[in-house]
PDB file of C-alpha atoms in Angstrom:
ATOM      1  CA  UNK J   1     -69.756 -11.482 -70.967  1.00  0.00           C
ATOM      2  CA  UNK J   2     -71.976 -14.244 -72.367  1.00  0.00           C
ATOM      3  CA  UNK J   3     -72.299 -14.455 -76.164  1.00  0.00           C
ATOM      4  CA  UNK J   4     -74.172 -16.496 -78.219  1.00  0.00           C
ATOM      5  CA  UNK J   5     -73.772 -16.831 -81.983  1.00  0.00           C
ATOM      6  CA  UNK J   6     -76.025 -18.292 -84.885  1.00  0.00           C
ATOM      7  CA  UNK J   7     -75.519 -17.992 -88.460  1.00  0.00           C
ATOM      8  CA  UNK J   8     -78.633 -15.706 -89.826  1.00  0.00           C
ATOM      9  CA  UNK J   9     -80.062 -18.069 -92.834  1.00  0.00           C
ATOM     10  CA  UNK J  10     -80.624 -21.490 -93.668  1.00  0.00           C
ATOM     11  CA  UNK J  11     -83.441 -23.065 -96.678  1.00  0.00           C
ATOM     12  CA  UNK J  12     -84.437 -26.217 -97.447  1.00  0.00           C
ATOM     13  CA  UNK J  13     -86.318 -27.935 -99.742  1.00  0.00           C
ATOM     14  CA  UNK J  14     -89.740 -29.241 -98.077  1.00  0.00           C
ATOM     15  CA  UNK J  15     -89.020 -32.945 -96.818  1.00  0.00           C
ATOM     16  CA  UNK J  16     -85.058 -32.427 -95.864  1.00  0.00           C
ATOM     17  CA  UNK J  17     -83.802 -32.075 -92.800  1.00  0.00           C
ATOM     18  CA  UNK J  18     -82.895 -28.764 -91.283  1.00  0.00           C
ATOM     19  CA  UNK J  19     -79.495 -28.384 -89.200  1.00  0.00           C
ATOM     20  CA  UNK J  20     -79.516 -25.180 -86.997  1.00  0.00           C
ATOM     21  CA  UNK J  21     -75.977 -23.970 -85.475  1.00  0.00           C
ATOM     22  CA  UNK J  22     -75.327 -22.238 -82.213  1.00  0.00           C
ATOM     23  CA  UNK J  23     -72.236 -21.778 -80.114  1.00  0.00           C
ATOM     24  CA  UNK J  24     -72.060 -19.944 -77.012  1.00  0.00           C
ATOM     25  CA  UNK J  25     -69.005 -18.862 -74.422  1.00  0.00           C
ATOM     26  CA  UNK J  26     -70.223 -19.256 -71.176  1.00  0.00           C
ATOM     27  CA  UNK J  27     -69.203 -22.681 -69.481  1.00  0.00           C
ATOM     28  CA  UNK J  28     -71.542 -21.849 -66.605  1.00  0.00           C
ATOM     29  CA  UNK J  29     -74.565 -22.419 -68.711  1.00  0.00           C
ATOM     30  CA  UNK J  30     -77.575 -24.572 -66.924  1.00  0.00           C
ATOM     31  CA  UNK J  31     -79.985 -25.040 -70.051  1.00  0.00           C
ATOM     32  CA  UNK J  32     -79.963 -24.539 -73.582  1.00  0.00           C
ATOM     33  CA  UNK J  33     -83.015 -23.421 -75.424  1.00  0.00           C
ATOM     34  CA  UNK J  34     -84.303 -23.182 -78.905  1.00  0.00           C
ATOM     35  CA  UNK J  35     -86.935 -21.098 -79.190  1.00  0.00           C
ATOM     36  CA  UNK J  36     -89.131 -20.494 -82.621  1.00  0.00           C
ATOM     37  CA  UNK J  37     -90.499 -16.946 -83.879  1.00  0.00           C
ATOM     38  CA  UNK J  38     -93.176 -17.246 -86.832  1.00  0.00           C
ATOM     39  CA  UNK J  39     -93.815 -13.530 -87.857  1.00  0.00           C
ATOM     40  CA  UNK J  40     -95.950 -10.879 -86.212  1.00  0.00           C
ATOM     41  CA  UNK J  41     -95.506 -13.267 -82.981  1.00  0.00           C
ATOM     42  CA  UNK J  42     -93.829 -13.710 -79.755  1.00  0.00           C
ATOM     43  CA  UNK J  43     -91.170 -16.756 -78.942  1.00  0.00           C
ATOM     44  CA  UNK J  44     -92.566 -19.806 -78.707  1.00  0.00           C
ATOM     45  CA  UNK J  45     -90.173 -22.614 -76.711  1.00  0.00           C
ATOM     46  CA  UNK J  46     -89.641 -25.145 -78.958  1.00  0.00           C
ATOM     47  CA  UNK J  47     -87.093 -27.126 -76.756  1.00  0.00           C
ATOM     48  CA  UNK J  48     -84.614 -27.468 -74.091  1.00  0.00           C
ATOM     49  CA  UNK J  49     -81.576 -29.381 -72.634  1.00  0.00           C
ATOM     50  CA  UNK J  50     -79.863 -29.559 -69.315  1.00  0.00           C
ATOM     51  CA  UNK J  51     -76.024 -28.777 -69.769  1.00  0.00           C
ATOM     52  CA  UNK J  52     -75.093 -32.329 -68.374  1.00  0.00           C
ATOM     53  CA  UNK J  53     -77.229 -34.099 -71.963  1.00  0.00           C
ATOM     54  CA  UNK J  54     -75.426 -35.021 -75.164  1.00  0.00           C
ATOM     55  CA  UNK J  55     -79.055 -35.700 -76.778  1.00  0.00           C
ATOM     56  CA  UNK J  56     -82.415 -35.141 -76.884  1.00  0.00           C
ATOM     57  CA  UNK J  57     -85.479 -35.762 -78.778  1.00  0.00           C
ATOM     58  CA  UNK J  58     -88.766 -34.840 -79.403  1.00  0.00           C
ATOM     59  CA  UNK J  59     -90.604 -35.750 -82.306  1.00  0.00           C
ATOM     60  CA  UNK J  60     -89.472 -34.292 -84.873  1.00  0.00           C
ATOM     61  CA  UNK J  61     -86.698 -31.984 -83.280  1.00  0.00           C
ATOM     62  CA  UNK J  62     -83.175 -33.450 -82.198  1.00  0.00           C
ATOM     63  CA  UNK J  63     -81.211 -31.144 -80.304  1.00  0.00           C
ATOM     64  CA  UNK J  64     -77.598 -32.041 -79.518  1.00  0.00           C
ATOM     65  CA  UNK J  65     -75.285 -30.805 -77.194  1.00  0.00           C
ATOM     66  CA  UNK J  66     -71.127 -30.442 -77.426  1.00  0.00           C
ATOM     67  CA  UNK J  67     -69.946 -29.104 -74.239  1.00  0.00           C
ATOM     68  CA  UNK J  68     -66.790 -29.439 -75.094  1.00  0.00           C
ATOM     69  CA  UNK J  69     -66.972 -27.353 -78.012  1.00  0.00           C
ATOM     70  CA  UNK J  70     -70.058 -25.305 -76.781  1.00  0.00           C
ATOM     71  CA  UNK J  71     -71.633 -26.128 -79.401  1.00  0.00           C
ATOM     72  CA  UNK J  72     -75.650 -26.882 -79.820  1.00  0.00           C
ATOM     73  CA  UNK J  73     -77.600 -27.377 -82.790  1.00  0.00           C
ATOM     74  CA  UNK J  74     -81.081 -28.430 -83.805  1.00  0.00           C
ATOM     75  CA  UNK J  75     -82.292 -31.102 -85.988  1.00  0.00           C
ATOM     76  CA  UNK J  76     -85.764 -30.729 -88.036  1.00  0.00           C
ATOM     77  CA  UNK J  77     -86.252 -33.823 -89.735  1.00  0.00           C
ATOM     78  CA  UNK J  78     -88.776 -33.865 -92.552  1.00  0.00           C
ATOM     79  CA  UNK J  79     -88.967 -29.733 -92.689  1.00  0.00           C
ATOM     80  CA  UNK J  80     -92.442 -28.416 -93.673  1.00  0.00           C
ATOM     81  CA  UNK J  81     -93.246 -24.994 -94.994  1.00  0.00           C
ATOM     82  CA  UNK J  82     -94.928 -24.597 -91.067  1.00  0.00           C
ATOM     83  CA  UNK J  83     -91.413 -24.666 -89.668  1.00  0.00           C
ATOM     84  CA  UNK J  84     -90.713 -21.690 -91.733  1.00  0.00           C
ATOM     85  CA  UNK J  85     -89.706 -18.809 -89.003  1.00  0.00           C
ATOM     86  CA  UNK J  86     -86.411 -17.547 -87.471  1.00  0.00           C
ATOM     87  CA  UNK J  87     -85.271 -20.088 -84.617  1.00  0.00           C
ATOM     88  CA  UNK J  88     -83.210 -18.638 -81.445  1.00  0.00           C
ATOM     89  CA  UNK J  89     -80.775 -20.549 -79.685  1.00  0.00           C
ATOM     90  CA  UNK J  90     -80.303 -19.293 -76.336  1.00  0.00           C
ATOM     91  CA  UNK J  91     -78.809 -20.257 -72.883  1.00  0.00           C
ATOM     92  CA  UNK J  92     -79.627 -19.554 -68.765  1.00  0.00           C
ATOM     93  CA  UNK J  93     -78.538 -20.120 -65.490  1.00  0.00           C
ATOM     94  CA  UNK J  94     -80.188 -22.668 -62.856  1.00  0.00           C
ATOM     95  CA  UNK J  95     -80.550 -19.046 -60.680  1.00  0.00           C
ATOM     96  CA  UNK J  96     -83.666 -17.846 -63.248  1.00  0.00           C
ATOM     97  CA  UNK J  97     -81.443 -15.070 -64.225  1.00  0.00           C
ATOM     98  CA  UNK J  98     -81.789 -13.719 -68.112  1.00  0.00           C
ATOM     99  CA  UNK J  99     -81.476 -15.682 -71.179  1.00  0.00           C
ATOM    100  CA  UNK J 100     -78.879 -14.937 -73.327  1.00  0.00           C
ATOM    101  CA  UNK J 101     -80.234 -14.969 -77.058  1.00  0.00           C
ATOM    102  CA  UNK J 102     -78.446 -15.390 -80.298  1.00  0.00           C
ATOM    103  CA  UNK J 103     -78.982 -13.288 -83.197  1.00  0.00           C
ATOM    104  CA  UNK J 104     -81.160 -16.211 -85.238  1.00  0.00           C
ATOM    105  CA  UNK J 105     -81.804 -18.552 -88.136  1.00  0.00           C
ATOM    106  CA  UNK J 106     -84.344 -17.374 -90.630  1.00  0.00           C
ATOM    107  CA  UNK J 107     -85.540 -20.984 -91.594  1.00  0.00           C
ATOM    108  CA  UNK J 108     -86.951 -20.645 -95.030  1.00  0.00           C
ATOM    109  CA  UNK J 109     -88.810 -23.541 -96.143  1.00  0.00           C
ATOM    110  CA  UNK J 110     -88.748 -24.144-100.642  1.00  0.00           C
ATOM    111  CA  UNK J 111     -91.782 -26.327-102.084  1.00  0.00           C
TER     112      UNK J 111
ATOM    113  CA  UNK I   1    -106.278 -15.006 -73.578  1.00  0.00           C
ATOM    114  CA  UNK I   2    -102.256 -14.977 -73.565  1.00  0.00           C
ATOM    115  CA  UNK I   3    -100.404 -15.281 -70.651  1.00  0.00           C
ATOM    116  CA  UNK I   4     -98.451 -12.339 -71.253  1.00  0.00           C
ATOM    117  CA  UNK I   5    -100.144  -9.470 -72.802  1.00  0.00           C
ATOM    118  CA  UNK I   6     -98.317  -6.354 -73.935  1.00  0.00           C
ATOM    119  CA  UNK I   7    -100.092  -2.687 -75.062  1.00  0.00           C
ATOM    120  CA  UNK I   8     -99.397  -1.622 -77.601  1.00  0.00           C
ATOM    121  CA  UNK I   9     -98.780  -3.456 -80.192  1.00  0.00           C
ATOM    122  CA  UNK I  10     -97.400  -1.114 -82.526  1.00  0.00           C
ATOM    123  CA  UNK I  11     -96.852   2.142 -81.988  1.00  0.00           C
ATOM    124  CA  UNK I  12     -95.283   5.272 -83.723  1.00  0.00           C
ATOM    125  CA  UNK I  13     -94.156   8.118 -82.099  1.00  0.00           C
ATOM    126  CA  UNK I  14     -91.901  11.495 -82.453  1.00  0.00           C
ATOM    127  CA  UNK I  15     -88.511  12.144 -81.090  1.00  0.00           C
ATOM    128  CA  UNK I  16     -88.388  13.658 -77.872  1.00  0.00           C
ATOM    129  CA  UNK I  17     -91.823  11.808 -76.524  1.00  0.00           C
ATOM    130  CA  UNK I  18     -92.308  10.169 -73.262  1.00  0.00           C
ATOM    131  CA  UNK I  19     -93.389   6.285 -74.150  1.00  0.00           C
ATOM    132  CA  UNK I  20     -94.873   3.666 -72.143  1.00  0.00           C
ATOM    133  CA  UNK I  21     -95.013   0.219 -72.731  1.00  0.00           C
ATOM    134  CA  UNK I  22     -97.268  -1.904 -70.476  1.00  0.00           C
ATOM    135  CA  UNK I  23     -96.854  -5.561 -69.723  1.00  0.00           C
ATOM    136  CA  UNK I  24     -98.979  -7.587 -68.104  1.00  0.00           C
ATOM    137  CA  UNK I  25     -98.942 -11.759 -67.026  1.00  0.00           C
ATOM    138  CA  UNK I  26    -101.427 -14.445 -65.481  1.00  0.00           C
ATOM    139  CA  UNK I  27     -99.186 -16.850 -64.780  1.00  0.00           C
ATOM    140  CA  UNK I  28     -98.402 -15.793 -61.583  1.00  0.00           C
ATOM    141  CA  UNK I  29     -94.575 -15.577 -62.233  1.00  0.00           C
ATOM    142  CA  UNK I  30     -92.092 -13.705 -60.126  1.00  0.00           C
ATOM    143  CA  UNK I  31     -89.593 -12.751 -62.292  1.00  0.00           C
ATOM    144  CA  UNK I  32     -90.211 -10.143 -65.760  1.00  0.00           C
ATOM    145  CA  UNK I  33     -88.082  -8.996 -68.522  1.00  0.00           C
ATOM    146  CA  UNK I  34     -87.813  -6.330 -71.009  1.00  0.00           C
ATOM    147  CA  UNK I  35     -85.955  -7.760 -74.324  1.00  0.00           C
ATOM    148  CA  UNK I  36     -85.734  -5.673 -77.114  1.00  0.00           C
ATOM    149  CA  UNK I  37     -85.067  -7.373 -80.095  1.00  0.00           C
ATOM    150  CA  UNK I  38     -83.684  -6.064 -84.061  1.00  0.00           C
ATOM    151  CA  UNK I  39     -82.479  -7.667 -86.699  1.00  0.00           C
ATOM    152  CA  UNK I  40     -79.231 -10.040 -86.845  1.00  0.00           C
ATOM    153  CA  UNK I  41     -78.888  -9.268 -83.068  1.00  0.00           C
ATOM    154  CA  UNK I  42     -81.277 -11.600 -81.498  1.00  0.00           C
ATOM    155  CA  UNK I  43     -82.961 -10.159 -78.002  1.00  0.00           C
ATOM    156  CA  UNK I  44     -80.929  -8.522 -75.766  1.00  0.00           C
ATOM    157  CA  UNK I  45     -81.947  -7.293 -72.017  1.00  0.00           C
ATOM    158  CA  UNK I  46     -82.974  -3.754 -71.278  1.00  0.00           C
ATOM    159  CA  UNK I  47     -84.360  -4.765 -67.622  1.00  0.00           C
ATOM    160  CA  UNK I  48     -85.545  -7.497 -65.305  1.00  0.00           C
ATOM    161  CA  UNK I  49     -86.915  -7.706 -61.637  1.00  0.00           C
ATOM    162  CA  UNK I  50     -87.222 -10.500 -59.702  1.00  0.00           C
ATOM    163  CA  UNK I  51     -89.862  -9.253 -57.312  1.00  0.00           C
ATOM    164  CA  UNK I  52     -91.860  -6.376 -56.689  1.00  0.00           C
ATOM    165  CA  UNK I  53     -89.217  -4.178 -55.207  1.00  0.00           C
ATOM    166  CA  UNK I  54     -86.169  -5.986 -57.128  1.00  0.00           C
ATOM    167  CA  UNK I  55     -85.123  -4.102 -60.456  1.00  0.00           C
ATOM    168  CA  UNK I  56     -81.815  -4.663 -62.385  1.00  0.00           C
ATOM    169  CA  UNK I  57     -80.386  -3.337 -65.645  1.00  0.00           C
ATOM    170  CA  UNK I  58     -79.654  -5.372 -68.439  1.00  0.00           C
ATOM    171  CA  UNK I  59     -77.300  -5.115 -71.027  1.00  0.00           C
ATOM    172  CA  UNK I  60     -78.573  -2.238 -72.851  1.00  0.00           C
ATOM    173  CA  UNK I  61     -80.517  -0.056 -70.189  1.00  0.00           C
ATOM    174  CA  UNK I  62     -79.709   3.247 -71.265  1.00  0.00           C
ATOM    175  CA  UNK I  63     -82.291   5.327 -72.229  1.00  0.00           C
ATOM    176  CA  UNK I  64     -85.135   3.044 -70.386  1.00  0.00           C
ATOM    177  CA  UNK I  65     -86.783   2.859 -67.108  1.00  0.00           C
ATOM    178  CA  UNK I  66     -89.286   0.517 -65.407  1.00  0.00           C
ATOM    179  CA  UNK I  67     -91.774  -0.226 -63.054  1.00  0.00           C
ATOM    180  CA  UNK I  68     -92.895  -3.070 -61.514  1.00  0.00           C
ATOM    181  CA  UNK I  69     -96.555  -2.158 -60.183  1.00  0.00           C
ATOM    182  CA  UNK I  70     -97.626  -5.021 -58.811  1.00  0.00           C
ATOM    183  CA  UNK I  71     -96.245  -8.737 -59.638  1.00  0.00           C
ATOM    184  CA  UNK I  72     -98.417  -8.852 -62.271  1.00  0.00           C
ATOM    185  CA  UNK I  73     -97.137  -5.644 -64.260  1.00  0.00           C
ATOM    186  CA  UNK I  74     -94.086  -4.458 -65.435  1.00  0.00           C
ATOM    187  CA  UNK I  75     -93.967  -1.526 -67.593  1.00  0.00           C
ATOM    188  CA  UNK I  76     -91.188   0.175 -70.061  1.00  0.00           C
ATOM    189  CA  UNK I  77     -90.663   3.469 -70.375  1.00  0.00           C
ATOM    190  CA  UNK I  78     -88.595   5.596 -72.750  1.00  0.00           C
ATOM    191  CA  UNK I  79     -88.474   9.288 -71.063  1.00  0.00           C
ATOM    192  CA  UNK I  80     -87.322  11.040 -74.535  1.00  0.00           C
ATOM    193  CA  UNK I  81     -87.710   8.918 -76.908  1.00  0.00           C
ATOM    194  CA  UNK I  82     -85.005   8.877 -80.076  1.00  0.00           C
ATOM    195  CA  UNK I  83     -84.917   7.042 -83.732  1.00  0.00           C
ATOM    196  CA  UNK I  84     -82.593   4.420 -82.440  1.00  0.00           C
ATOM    197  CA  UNK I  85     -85.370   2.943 -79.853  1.00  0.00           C
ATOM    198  CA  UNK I  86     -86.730   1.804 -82.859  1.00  0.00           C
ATOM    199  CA  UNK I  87     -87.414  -1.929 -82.359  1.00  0.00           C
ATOM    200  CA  UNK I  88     -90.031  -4.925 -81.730  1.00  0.00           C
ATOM    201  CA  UNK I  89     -89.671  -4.747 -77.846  1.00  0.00           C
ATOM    202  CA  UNK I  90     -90.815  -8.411 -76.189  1.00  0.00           C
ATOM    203  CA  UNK I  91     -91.797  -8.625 -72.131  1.00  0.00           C
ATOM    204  CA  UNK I  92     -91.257 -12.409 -70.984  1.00  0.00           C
ATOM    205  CA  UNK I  93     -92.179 -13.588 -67.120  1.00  0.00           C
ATOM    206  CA  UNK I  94     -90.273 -16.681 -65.573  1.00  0.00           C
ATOM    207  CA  UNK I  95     -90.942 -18.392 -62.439  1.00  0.00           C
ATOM    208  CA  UNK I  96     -87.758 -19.990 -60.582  1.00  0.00           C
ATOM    209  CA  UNK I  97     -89.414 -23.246 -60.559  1.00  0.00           C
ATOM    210  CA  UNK I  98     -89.481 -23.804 -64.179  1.00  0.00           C
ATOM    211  CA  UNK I  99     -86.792 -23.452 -67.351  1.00  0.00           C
ATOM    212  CA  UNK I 100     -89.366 -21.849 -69.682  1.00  0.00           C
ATOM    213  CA  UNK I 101     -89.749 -18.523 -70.299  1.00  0.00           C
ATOM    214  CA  UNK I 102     -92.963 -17.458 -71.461  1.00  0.00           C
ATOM    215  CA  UNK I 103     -92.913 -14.367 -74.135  1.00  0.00           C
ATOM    216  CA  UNK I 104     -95.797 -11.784 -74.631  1.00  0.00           C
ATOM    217  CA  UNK I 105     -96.584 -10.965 -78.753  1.00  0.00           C
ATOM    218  CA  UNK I 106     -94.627  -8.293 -78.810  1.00  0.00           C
ATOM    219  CA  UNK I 107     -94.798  -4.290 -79.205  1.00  0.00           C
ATOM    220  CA  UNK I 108     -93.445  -2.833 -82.516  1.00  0.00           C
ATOM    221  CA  UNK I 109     -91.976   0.968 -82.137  1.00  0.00           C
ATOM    222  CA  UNK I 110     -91.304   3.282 -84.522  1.00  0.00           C
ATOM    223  CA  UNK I 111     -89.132   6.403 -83.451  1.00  0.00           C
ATOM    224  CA  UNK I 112     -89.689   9.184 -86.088  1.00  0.00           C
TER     225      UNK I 112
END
């Protein structure tokens, strides 16, 4: 079946950039999602891509795709304490059918 | 008010107990989900329908049952509840037009 994998912890100092990792198995994927999880709340979409994009940007969030490698990761340049919160990468069909979810990155954010 | 709105949000209960966990949307979405979600293992997928009379297990449907009132509601149910159920369970609605899905806050159970 489908699998997704993160590593569970990344920090930063405030002002760095923040690299998240994901890789996932299945080739069939449509979109790839980050989604962002501050605590005591649900998932909040933070971005997507389309399986046929190398790139995309938005603000302050870069996400690139290796389809190759099936590998995705996200970007956050100039990290602020806000962005503190655990960050799920996670991929879907074009059918509507589940998302697949990694375990998570707890993001943790240092003065 | 959310878009998704799940009761309760935190709950404790005893071993053996019949649970429900209610979910309700305003988005007018077709399609609903049951995640559960604990730590290190991300969200995985007790249950989804796709309409009213469309149910399907997920990857970890033992021990769970739904029902999809109405296309508004979709409710969890644990019939005898045990310590291992104990997790932050998330509902999240979809419509096939769009890539987002949208996720309620969330309903914390405790299994003692």
């Amino acid at each position: 079946g489908e699998d997704v994998e993160q590593s569970l912890f990344l920090s930063v100092r405030e002002g760095d950039s923040s690299v998240i990792n994901c890789t996932y198995t299945d080739s069939s994927s449509t979109y790839l999602y980050w989604y962002k999880q501050e605590p005591g709340a649900g998932l909040q979409l933070l971005t997507y891509i389309f399986s046929n994009m190398d790139m995309k940007q938005d603000q302050r969030l870069t996400v690139l795709l290796n389809k190759k490698d099936k590998h995705l990761s996200l970007r956050i340049a100039d990290t602020q304490t806000g962005d503190s919160a655990i960050y799920f990468c996670a991929e879907g069909d074009n059918a509507g059918n589940m998302l697949t979810f990694g375990g998570g990155t707890r993001l943790m954010v240092k003065p | 008010d959310a878009d998704v709105t799940q009761t309760p949000r935190n709950r404790i209960t005893k071993t053996g107990k019949r649970i429900m966990l209610e979910c309700s949307q305003t988005k007018g979405h077709d399609r609903m989900y049951w995640y559960r979600q604990d730590p290190g293992l991300g969200l995985r997928l007790i249950y989804y329908s796709f309409d009213v009379k469309d149910i399907n297990k997920g990857e970890i449907s033992d021990g769970y049952s739904v029902s999809r009132q109405a296309q508004a509601k979709f409710s969890l149910s644990l019939e005898s509840a045990i310590p291992n159920q104990t997790a932050l369970y998330f509902c999240a609605t979809r419509s096939t037009s769009i890539t987002e899905a949208f996720f309620g806050q969330g309903t914390r159970l405790t299994v003692v």
